[in-house]
Amino acid sequence: MRIGELAARAGTTTRTLRYYEARGLLPARRSGNGYRSYDEADLRLLRQIRTLQDFGFDLEETRPFVECLRAGHPEGDSCPASLAVYRRKLDELDALIGELAAVRAKVGEQLARAESARERLAAEAEVPGGPEPECELGGAGL
Amino acid sequence: MRIGELAARAGTTTRTLRYYEARGLLPARRSGNGYRSYDEADLRLLRQIRTLQDFGFDLEETRPFVECLRAGHPEGDSCPASLAVYRRKLDELDALIGELAAVRAKVGEQLARAESARERLAAEAEVPGGPEPECELGGAGL
DNA sequence: CTAATCCTTGACCCCGACGTCAAGGAAAGA
DNA sequence: TCTTTCCTTGACGTCGGGGTCAAGGATTAG
């Protein structure tokens, strides 16, 4: 099949396939007229790449999977190098999720602090003579 | 103070300050010789920007905070626009963390599946007639 | 035969937040 | 005065994963 059909069957674009080829990830045979020619095996390689890309893997990270398939293995993750990429990705994800959770907590704190400060100011503005706090929540302005 | 000193005091570079100025985020006065001139208030603005950047805010998202400070408020998040940015960021973070957690789960599944498949193959290779595992410590090469 | 698709390569564009280099002016210390 | 350091503007590079032309050749439908 030609590039347009492969792209369509994988739900991507011809530009993307040429890009993968330029990166050495998905080389193509050529038919007599110079057109790129692909087969079902290429479609499997491409689907492997796309799946990993959808997971957020870098293109380079998909390379071991592609090479594993090309080596004749039934799955892209049948090789140790692919498993290593999986593990590295899990570590990266854990680290990233942890960082984001920490940031989330800090931003949440900042929001709560800023909101309570605004409420205090609003209350003071409403009763200029003095809030006269019945409980211990009344704070003097910074 | 001049640009080099401000950059040093904020732990950033002169290039960054010129970039912020080009974006209209941190305009600078000029002294007679054409040098940029900053004061302590600029340092506070800059620190506000840097703090938010460290949190992963886009530069544009820091603008309400900077404008809030320039409007004379004691904190960059004393204004409603800043609080809105906080809230939007929390939503974004929650969405992102959720997506990453989902990907993490899927990758974990894939890894477990691939690993168990390899173990099966290894066991079959070791005892071609039938796995019959008496003890799991026997390791074949590769 | 001709028009409409498809294919080829090459080359520039995009985003964000700067890094880096170049050419030249200003200031400060010895 | 000389040298070093700081400042100025301008312009291009980076990174990833392609998007979007442009100019021209091949193929196919009518």
mmCIF file of C-alpha atoms (C1' of nucleotides) in Angstrom:
data_model
loop_
_atom_site.group_PDB
_atom_site.id
_atom_site.type_symbol
_atom_site.label_atom_id
_atom_site.label_comp_id
_atom_site.label_asym_id
_atom_site.label_seq_id
_atom_site.Cartn_x
_atom_site.Cartn_y
_atom_site.Cartn_z
ATOM 1 C CA MET A 1 0.000 0.000 0.000
ATOM 2 C CA ARG A 2 1.073 3.586 -0.476
ATOM 3 C CA ILE A 3 1.661 6.281 2.099
ATOM 4 C CA GLY A 4 -1.800 7.815 1.946
ATOM 5 C CA GLU A 5 -3.544 4.535 2.604
ATOM 6 C CA LEU A 6 -1.240 3.609 5.450
ATOM 7 C CA ALA A 7 -1.743 7.002 7.029
ATOM 8 C CA ALA A 8 -5.496 6.683 6.734
ATOM 9 C CA ARG A 9 -5.532 3.172 8.165
ATOM 10 C CA ALA A 10 -3.478 4.284 11.143
ATOM 11 C CA GLY A 11 -5.444 7.452 11.633
ATOM 12 C CA THR A 12 -2.533 9.751 11.026
ATOM 13 C CA THR A 13 -1.078 11.836 8.198
ATOM 14 C CA THR A 14 1.406 11.310 5.439
ATOM 15 C CA ARG A 15 3.528 14.055 6.921
ATOM 16 C CA THR A 16 3.812 12.080 10.112
ATOM 17 C CA LEU A 17 4.917 8.956 8.251
ATOM 18 C CA ARG A 18 7.575 10.869 6.368
ATOM 19 C CA TYR A 19 8.694 12.346 9.664
ATOM 20 C CA TYR A 20 9.013 8.888 11.229
ATOM 21 C CA GLU A 21 10.962 7.753 8.213
ATOM 22 C CA ALA A 22 13.291 10.728 8.486
ATOM 23 C CA ARG A 23 13.877 9.744 12.110
ATOM 24 C CA GLY A 24 14.748 6.243 10.978
ATOM 25 C CA LEU A 25 11.806 4.820 12.821
ATOM 26 C CA LEU A 26 9.703 3.591 9.929
ATOM 27 C CA PRO A 27 11.774 3.175 6.755
ATOM 28 C CA ALA A 28 9.848 2.477 3.578
ATOM 29 C CA ARG A 29 10.542 0.362 0.541
ATOM 30 C CA ARG A 30 10.051 2.098 -2.768
ATOM 31 C CA SER A 31 8.123 0.876 -5.743
ATOM 32 C CA GLY A 32 9.312 1.467 -9.287
ATOM 33 C CA ASN A 33 7.867 4.962 -9.570
ATOM 34 C CA GLY A 34 9.586 6.125 -6.386
ATOM 35 C CA TYR A 35 6.458 5.929 -4.268
ATOM 36 C CA ARG A 36 6.803 4.586 -0.741
ATOM 37 C CA SER A 37 5.413 1.103 -0.360
ATOM 38 C CA TYR A 38 4.173 -0.409 2.885
ATOM 39 C CA ASP A 39 2.715 -3.707 4.012
ATOM 40 C CA GLU A 40 0.705 -4.999 6.958
ATOM 41 C CA ALA A 41 3.813 -5.381 9.088
ATOM 42 C CA ASP A 42 4.480 -1.663 8.671
ATOM 43 C CA LEU A 43 0.950 -0.994 9.785
ATOM 44 C CA ARG A 44 1.608 -2.941 12.959
ATOM 45 C CA LEU A 45 4.813 -1.005 13.595
ATOM 46 C CA LEU A 46 2.994 2.233 13.040
ATOM 47 C CA ARG A 47 0.172 1.283 15.370
ATOM 48 C CA GLN A 48 2.709 0.410 18.031
ATOM 49 C CA ILE A 49 4.307 3.815 17.658
ATOM 50 C CA ARG A 50 0.977 5.597 17.779
ATOM 51 C CA THR A 51 -0.197 3.758 20.852
ATOM 52 C CA LEU A 52 2.931 4.677 22.745
ATOM 53 C CA GLN A 53 2.754 8.244 21.520
ATOM 54 C CA ASP A 54 -0.775 8.430 22.848
ATOM 55 C CA PHE A 55 0.594 7.333 26.192
ATOM 56 C CA GLY A 56 2.958 10.266 26.054
ATOM 57 C CA PHE A 57 6.113 8.399 25.106
ATOM 58 C CA ASP A 58 8.735 10.316 23.162
ATOM 59 C CA LEU A 59 9.355 9.082 19.661
ATOM 60 C CA GLU A 60 12.787 7.837 20.683
ATOM 61 C CA GLU A 61 11.212 5.816 23.445
ATOM 62 C CA THR A 62 9.145 3.930 20.916
ATOM 63 C CA ARG A 63 12.239 2.764 19.060
ATOM 64 C CA PRO A 64 12.930 -0.338 21.176
ATOM 65 C CA PHE A 65 9.349 -1.477 20.650
ATOM 66 C CA VAL A 66 9.593 -1.018 16.918
ATOM 67 C CA GLU A 67 12.908 -2.827 16.730
ATOM 68 C CA CYS A 68 11.479 -5.628 18.825
ATOM 69 C CA LEU A 69 8.632 -6.090 16.385
ATOM 70 C CA ARG A 70 10.986 -5.944 13.436
ATOM 71 C CA ALA A 71 13.148 -8.602 15.096
ATOM 72 C CA GLY A 72 10.195 -10.920 14.698
ATOM 73 C CA HIS A 73 8.743 -10.812 18.177
ATOM 74 C CA PRO A 74 4.981 -11.063 18.408
ATOM 75 C CA GLU A 75 4.639 -7.920 20.526
ATOM 76 C CA GLY A 76 6.657 -4.736 20.705
ATOM 77 C CA ASP A 77 7.132 -5.226 24.408
ATOM 78 C CA SER A 78 8.473 -8.774 24.144
ATOM 79 C CA CYS A 79 12.041 -7.506 24.516
ATOM 80 C CA PRO A 80 14.000 -6.412 27.591
ATOM 81 C CA ALA A 81 14.740 -2.992 26.133
ATOM 82 C CA SER A 82 11.031 -2.310 25.836
ATOM 83 C CA LEU A 83 10.397 -3.414 29.381
ATOM 84 C CA ALA A 84 13.151 -1.084 30.514
ATOM 85 C CA VAL A 85 11.381 1.779 28.764
ATOM 86 C CA TYR A 86 8.133 0.833 30.493
ATOM 87 C CA ARG A 87 9.851 0.879 33.870
ATOM 88 C CA ARG A 88 11.588 4.147 33.219
ATOM 89 C CA LYS A 89 8.286 5.626 32.128
ATOM 90 C CA LEU A 90 6.564 4.445 35.275
ATOM 91 C CA ASP A 91 9.249 6.109 37.360
ATOM 92 C CA GLU A 92 8.943 9.292 35.359
ATOM 93 C CA LEU A 93 5.184 9.280 35.696
ATOM 94 C CA ASP A 94 5.365 8.695 39.432
ATOM 95 C CA ALA A 95 7.850 11.520 39.819
ATOM 96 C CA LEU A 96 5.806 13.854 37.676
ATOM 97 C CA ILE A 97 2.538 13.021 39.356
ATOM 98 C CA GLY A 98 4.193 13.581 42.705
ATOM 99 C CA GLU A 99 5.503 16.975 41.663
ATOM 100 C CA LEU A 100 2.170 18.014 40.253
ATOM 101 C CA ALA A 101 0.400 16.900 43.398
ATOM 102 C CA ALA A 102 2.817 18.986 45.458
ATOM 103 C CA VAL A 103 2.226 22.006 43.255
ATOM 104 C CA ARG A 104 -1.495 21.417 43.425
ATOM 105 C CA ALA A 105 -1.317 21.432 47.216
ATOM 106 C CA LYS A 106 0.687 24.644 47.272
ATOM 107 C CA VAL A 107 -1.573 26.424 44.842
ATOM 108 C CA GLY A 108 -4.560 25.258 46.851
ATOM 109 C CA GLU A 109 -2.995 26.690 49.982
ATOM 110 C CA GLN A 110 -2.288 29.977 48.266
ATOM 111 C CA LEU A 111 -5.844 30.181 47.031
ATOM 112 C CA ALA A 112 -7.272 29.462 50.469
ATOM 113 C CA ARG A 113 -4.987 32.017 52.061
ATOM 114 C CA ALA A 114 -5.794 34.680 49.495
ATOM 115 C CA GLU A 115 -9.512 34.016 49.741
ATOM 116 C CA SER A 116 -9.569 34.263 53.497
ATOM 117 C CA ALA A 117 -7.561 37.456 53.320
ATOM 118 C CA ARG A 118 -10.126 38.909 50.956
ATOM 119 C CA GLU A 119 -12.977 37.861 53.224
ATOM 120 C CA ARG A 120 -11.308 39.566 56.137
ATOM 121 C CA LEU A 121 -10.877 42.739 54.144
ATOM 122 C CA ALA A 122 -14.449 42.615 52.935
ATOM 123 C CA ALA A 123 -15.739 42.194 56.475
ATOM 124 C CA GLU A 124 -13.637 45.109 57.688
ATOM 125 C CA ALA A 125 -14.888 47.245 54.857
ATOM 126 C CA GLU A 126 -18.463 46.374 55.730
ATOM 127 C CA VAL A 127 -18.080 47.336 59.366
ATOM 128 C CA PRO A 128 -15.478 50.061 59.359
ATOM 129 C CA GLY A 129 -15.663 50.617 63.104
ATOM 130 C CA GLY A 130 -14.226 47.208 63.731
ATOM 131 C CA PRO A 131 -15.131 43.630 62.982
ATOM 132 C CA GLU A 132 -15.435 42.801 66.659
ATOM 133 C CA PRO A 133 -14.589 39.135 66.409
ATOM 134 C CA GLU A 134 -16.651 36.872 68.606
ATOM 135 C CA CYS A 135 -14.456 33.920 67.844
ATOM 136 C CA GLU A 136 -10.719 33.865 67.320
ATOM 137 C CA LEU A 137 -10.925 34.260 63.589
ATOM 138 C CA GLY A 138 -10.618 38.024 63.626
ATOM 139 C CA GLY A 139 -7.119 38.934 62.554
ATOM 140 C CA ALA A 140 -5.441 42.284 62.459
ATOM 141 C CA GLY A 141 -4.421 43.385 59.002
ATOM 142 C CA LEU A 142 -0.906 42.457 57.978
ATOM 143 C CA MET B 1 19.740 48.986 40.456
ATOM 144 C CA ARG B 2 20.740 47.779 37.011
ATOM 145 C CA ILE B 3 19.652 44.694 35.150
ATOM 146 C CA GLY B 4 22.548 42.499 36.194
ATOM 147 C CA GLU B 5 22.004 43.108 39.857
ATOM 148 C CA LEU B 6 18.268 42.549 39.662
ATOM 149 C CA ALA B 7 18.792 39.322 37.791
ATOM 150 C CA ALA B 8 21.305 38.124 40.354
ATOM 151 C CA ARG B 9 19.071 39.055 43.269
ATOM 152 C CA ALA B 10 16.173 37.165 41.746
ATOM 153 C CA GLY B 11 18.297 34.222 40.742
ATOM 154 C CA THR B 12 17.661 34.632 37.047
ATOM 155 C CA THR B 13 19.377 36.086 33.983
ATOM 156 C CA THR B 14 19.429 39.432 32.236
ATOM 157 C CA ARG B 15 18.089 37.710 29.140
ATOM 158 C CA THR B 16 15.038 36.659 31.081
ATOM 159 C CA LEU B 17 14.421 40.192 32.318
ATOM 160 C CA ARG B 18 14.674 41.609 28.806
ATOM 161 C CA TYR B 19 12.295 38.912 27.681
ATOM 162 C CA TYR B 20 9.778 39.854 30.358
ATOM 163 C CA GLU B 21 10.104 43.469 29.350
ATOM 164 C CA ALA B 22 9.535 42.610 25.702
ATOM 165 C CA ARG B 23 6.372 40.798 26.775
ATOM 166 C CA GLY B 24 5.257 43.922 28.621
ATOM 167 C CA LEU B 25 5.392 42.125 31.922
ATOM 168 C CA LEU B 26 8.212 43.991 33.600
ATOM 169 C CA PRO B 27 8.833 47.355 31.936
ATOM 170 C CA ALA B 28 11.940 49.210 33.043
ATOM 171 C CA ARG B 29 12.746 52.842 33.560
ATOM 172 C CA ARG B 30 15.942 54.052 31.943
ATOM 173 C CA SER B 31 18.730 56.050 33.467
ATOM 174 C CA GLY B 32 20.543 58.769 31.514
ATOM 175 C CA ASN B 33 22.901 56.398 29.779
ATOM 176 C CA GLY B 34 20.128 54.203 28.496
ATOM 177 C CA TYR B 35 20.659 51.482 31.075
ATOM 178 C CA ARG B 36 17.592 49.849 32.558
ATOM 179 C CA SER B 37 16.934 50.912 36.104
ATOM 180 C CA TYR B 38 14.990 48.912 38.675
ATOM 181 C CA ASP B 39 13.938 49.322 42.285
ATOM 182 C CA GLU B 40 12.792 47.086 45.125
ATOM 183 C CA ALA B 41 9.233 47.068 43.849
ATOM 184 C CA ASP B 42 10.462 45.589 40.584
ATOM 185 C CA LEU B 43 12.251 42.915 42.544
ATOM 186 C CA ARG B 44 8.972 42.015 44.231
ATOM 187 C CA LEU B 45 7.212 41.828 40.874
ATOM 188 C CA LEU B 46 9.964 39.677 39.516
ATOM 189 C CA ARG B 47 9.875 37.344 42.478
ATOM 190 C CA GLN B 48 6.139 36.986 42.051
ATOM 191 C CA ILE B 49 6.635 36.026 38.435
ATOM 192 C CA ARG B 50 9.390 33.563 39.253
ATOM 193 C CA THR B 51 7.399 31.890 42.006
ATOM 194 C CA LEU B 52 4.485 31.312 39.691
ATOM 195 C CA GLN B 53 6.761 30.150 36.897
ATOM 196 C CA ASP B 54 8.241 27.624 39.298
ATOM 197 C CA PHE B 55 4.720 26.402 39.904
ATOM 198 C CA GLY B 56 4.400 25.849 36.185
ATOM 199 C CA PHE B 57 2.275 28.880 35.372
ATOM 200 C CA ASP B 58 2.599 30.308 31.883
ATOM 201 C CA LEU B 59 4.050 33.789 31.698
ATOM 202 C CA GLU B 60 0.687 35.165 30.627
ATOM 203 C CA GLU B 61 -0.888 33.648 33.685
ATOM 204 C CA THR B 62 1.406 35.660 35.902
ATOM 205 C CA ARG B 63 0.214 38.924 34.426
ATOM 206 C CA PRO B 64 -2.821 39.394 36.699
ATOM 207 C CA PHE B 65 -0.583 38.911 39.726
ATOM 208 C CA VAL B 66 1.914 41.453 38.473
ATOM 209 C CA GLU B 67 -0.794 43.965 37.666
ATOM 210 C CA CYS B 68 -2.317 43.395 41.055
ATOM 211 C CA LEU B 69 0.947 44.240 42.760
ATOM 212 C CA ARG B 70 1.447 47.272 40.545
ATOM 213 C CA ALA B 71 -2.028 48.445 41.455
ATOM 214 C CA GLY B 72 -0.741 48.792 44.998
ATOM 215 C CA HIS B 73 -2.096 45.627 46.542
ATOM 216 C CA PRO B 74 0.072 44.016 49.188
ATOM 217 C CA GLU B 75 0.077 40.622 47.484
ATOM 218 C CA GLY B 76 -0.136 39.579 43.884
ATOM 219 C CA ASP B 77 -3.087 37.365 44.679
ATOM 220 C CA SER B 78 -5.131 40.056 46.383
ATOM 221 C CA CYS B 79 -7.173 40.563 43.235
ATOM 222 C CA PRO B 80 -10.071 38.550 41.790
ATOM 223 C CA ALA B 81 -8.284 37.991 38.488
ATOM 224 C CA SER B 82 -5.423 36.307 40.306
ATOM 225 C CA LEU B 83 -7.790 34.088 42.234
ATOM 226 C CA ALA B 84 -9.414 33.093 38.962
ATOM 227 C CA VAL B 85 -6.023 32.047 37.646
ATOM 228 C CA TYR B 86 -5.432 29.984 40.777
ATOM 229 C CA ARG B 87 -8.746 28.228 40.321
ATOM 230 C CA ARG B 88 -8.186 27.578 36.665
ATOM 231 C CA LYS B 89 -4.773 26.188 37.489
ATOM 232 C CA LEU B 90 -6.176 23.865 40.100
ATOM 233 C CA ASP B 91 -8.631 22.512 37.566
ATOM 234 C CA GLU B 92 -5.889 22.049 35.015
ATOM 235 C CA LEU B 93 -3.695 20.295 37.536
ATOM 236 C CA ASP B 94 -6.484 17.996 38.600
ATOM 237 C CA ALA B 95 -7.225 17.098 34.998
ATOM 238 C CA LEU B 96 -3.584 16.542 34.185
ATOM 239 C CA ILE B 97 -2.910 14.475 37.281
ATOM 240 C CA GLY B 98 -5.934 12.373 36.466
ATOM 241 C CA GLU B 99 -4.756 11.752 32.929
ATOM 242 C CA LEU B 100 -1.281 10.880 34.075
ATOM 243 C CA ALA B 101 -2.632 8.497 36.670
ATOM 244 C CA ALA B 102 -4.688 6.776 33.995
ATOM 245 C CA VAL B 103 -1.659 6.465 31.733
ATOM 246 C CA ARG B 104 0.408 5.196 34.636
ATOM 247 C CA ALA B 105 -2.165 2.504 35.275
ATOM 248 C CA LYS B 106 -2.209 1.452 31.650
ATOM 249 C CA VAL B 107 1.559 1.350 31.363
ATOM 250 C CA GLY B 108 1.705 -0.636 34.576
ATOM 251 C CA GLU B 109 -0.754 -3.118 33.129
ATOM 252 C CA GLN B 110 1.242 -3.436 29.945
ATOM 253 C CA LEU B 111 4.420 -4.006 31.883
ATOM 254 C CA ALA B 112 2.838 -6.685 34.036
ATOM 255 C CA ARG B 113 1.373 -8.391 31.012
ATOM 256 C CA ALA B 114 4.652 -8.317 29.091
ATOM 257 C CA GLU B 115 6.614 -9.540 32.081
ATOM 258 C CA SER B 116 4.321 -12.482 32.709
ATOM 259 C CA ALA B 117 4.458 -13.352 29.027
ATOM 260 C CA ARG B 118 8.245 -13.420 29.194
ATOM 261 C CA GLU B 119 8.172 -15.613 32.265
ATOM 262 C CA ARG B 120 5.882 -18.031 30.521
ATOM 263 C CA LEU B 121 8.165 -18.175 27.514
ATOM 264 C CA ALA B 122 11.239 -18.600 29.668
ATOM 265 C CA ALA B 123 9.639 -21.463 31.568
ATOM 266 C CA GLU B 124 8.575 -23.163 28.364
ATOM 267 C CA ALA B 125 12.068 -22.818 26.928
ATOM 268 C CA GLU B 126 13.618 -24.301 30.028
ATOM 269 C CA VAL B 127 11.446 -27.398 30.065
ATOM 270 C CA PRO B 128 10.179 -27.870 26.556
ATOM 271 C CA GLY B 129 8.174 -30.929 27.512
ATOM 272 C CA GLY B 130 6.281 -29.054 30.187
ATOM 273 C CA PRO B 131 7.100 -26.300 32.689
ATOM 274 C CA GLU B 132 6.520 -28.208 35.941
ATOM 275 C CA PRO B 133 8.165 -25.633 38.248
ATOM 276 C CA GLU B 134 9.556 -27.183 41.407
ATOM 277 C CA CYS B 135 11.386 -24.073 42.455
ATOM 278 C CA GLU B 136 11.321 -20.587 41.025
ATOM 279 C CA LEU B 137 15.028 -19.873 41.519
ATOM 280 C CA GLY B 138 16.382 -21.664 38.497
ATOM 281 C CA GLY B 139 17.480 -19.060 35.985
ATOM 282 C CA ALA B 140 18.206 -19.735 32.366
ATOM 283 C CA GLY B 141 20.646 -17.446 30.582
ATOM 284 C CA LEU B 142 19.340 -14.165 29.010
ATOM 285 C "C1'" DC C 1 -6.975 14.237 -23.661
ATOM 286 C "C1'" DT C 2 -7.695 16.323 -19.529
ATOM 287 C "C1'" DA C 3 -8.748 17.009 -14.929
ATOM 288 C "C1'" DA C 4 -8.481 15.440 -10.392
ATOM 289 C "C1'" DT C 5 -5.857 12.871 -7.112
ATOM 290 C "C1'" DC C 6 -1.865 11.061 -5.368
ATOM 291 C "C1'" DC C 7 2.923 11.072 -4.882
ATOM 292 C "C1'" DT C 8 7.833 13.254 -4.484
ATOM 293 C "C1'" DT C 9 11.311 16.543 -2.104
ATOM 294 C "C1'" DG C 10 12.400 20.813 0.111
ATOM 295 C "C1'" DA C 11 11.733 24.404 3.019
ATOM 296 C "C1'" DC C 12 9.704 27.344 6.276
ATOM 297 C "C1'" DC C 13 6.237 27.874 10.471
ATOM 298 C "C1'" DC C 14 4.504 26.915 15.180
ATOM 299 C "C1'" DC C 15 4.786 27.030 20.401
ATOM 300 C "C1'" DG C 16 7.351 28.902 25.171
ATOM 301 C "C1'" DA C 17 10.907 30.624 27.549
ATOM 302 C "C1'" DC C 18 14.520 31.720 27.086
ATOM 303 C "C1'" DG C 19 20.238 30.654 25.462
ATOM 304 C "C1'" DT C 20 23.769 32.341 22.768
ATOM 305 C "C1'" DC C 21 26.380 35.158 19.784
ATOM 306 C "C1'" DA C 22 27.654 39.618 17.592
ATOM 307 C "C1'" DA C 23 28.894 44.399 17.361
ATOM 308 C "C1'" DG C 24 29.379 48.251 19.712
ATOM 309 C "C1'" DG C 25 28.752 51.984 23.783
ATOM 310 C "C1'" DA C 26 29.491 53.073 28.919
ATOM 311 C "C1'" DA C 27 31.543 52.718 33.379
ATOM 312 C "C1'" DA C 28 34.820 51.434 36.869
ATOM 313 C "C1'" DG C 29 39.283 49.976 38.730
ATOM 314 C "C1'" DA C 30 44.596 50.026 38.317
ATOM 315 C "C1'" DT D 1 44.979 55.250 29.541
ATOM 316 C "C1'" DC D 2 44.043 50.713 29.324
ATOM 317 C "C1'" DT D 3 41.496 46.766 30.386
ATOM 318 C "C1'" DT D 4 37.766 44.496 32.074
ATOM 319 C "C1'" DT D 5 33.160 44.300 32.956
ATOM 320 C "C1'" DC D 6 28.567 45.744 32.264
ATOM 321 C "C1'" DC D 7 25.238 47.508 29.301
ATOM 322 C "C1'" DT D 8 22.638 48.111 24.655
ATOM 323 C "C1'" DT D 9 19.951 46.085 20.480
ATOM 324 C "C1'" DG D 10 19.239 42.543 17.064
ATOM 325 C "C1'" DA D 11 18.916 38.207 15.427
ATOM 326 C "C1'" DC D 12 19.165 33.347 15.256
ATOM 327 C "C1'" DG D 13 19.037 28.545 17.794
ATOM 328 C "C1'" DT D 14 16.683 25.191 20.786
ATOM 329 C "C1'" DC D 15 13.277 21.265 21.410
ATOM 330 C "C1'" DG D 16 9.175 17.816 19.601
ATOM 331 C "C1'" DG D 17 6.071 16.581 16.547
ATOM 332 C "C1'" DG D 18 4.616 17.512 13.129
ATOM 333 C "C1'" DG D 19 1.494 21.558 9.837
ATOM 334 C "C1'" DT D 20 1.491 23.916 5.725
ATOM 335 C "C1'" DC D 21 2.770 25.443 1.429
ATOM 336 C "C1'" DA D 22 5.239 25.063 -3.261
ATOM 337 C "C1'" DA D 23 6.769 23.083 -7.537
ATOM 338 C "C1'" DG D 24 6.622 19.321 -10.188
ATOM 339 C "C1'" DG D 25 6.019 14.055 -11.567
ATOM 340 C "C1'" DA D 26 2.729 9.767 -11.632
ATOM 341 C "C1'" DT D 27 -1.638 7.698 -11.877
ATOM 342 C "C1'" DT D 28 -6.325 7.112 -12.577
ATOM 343 C "C1'" DA D 29 -11.239 8.315 -13.770
ATOM 344 C "C1'" DG D 30 -14.118 10.010 -17.245
#
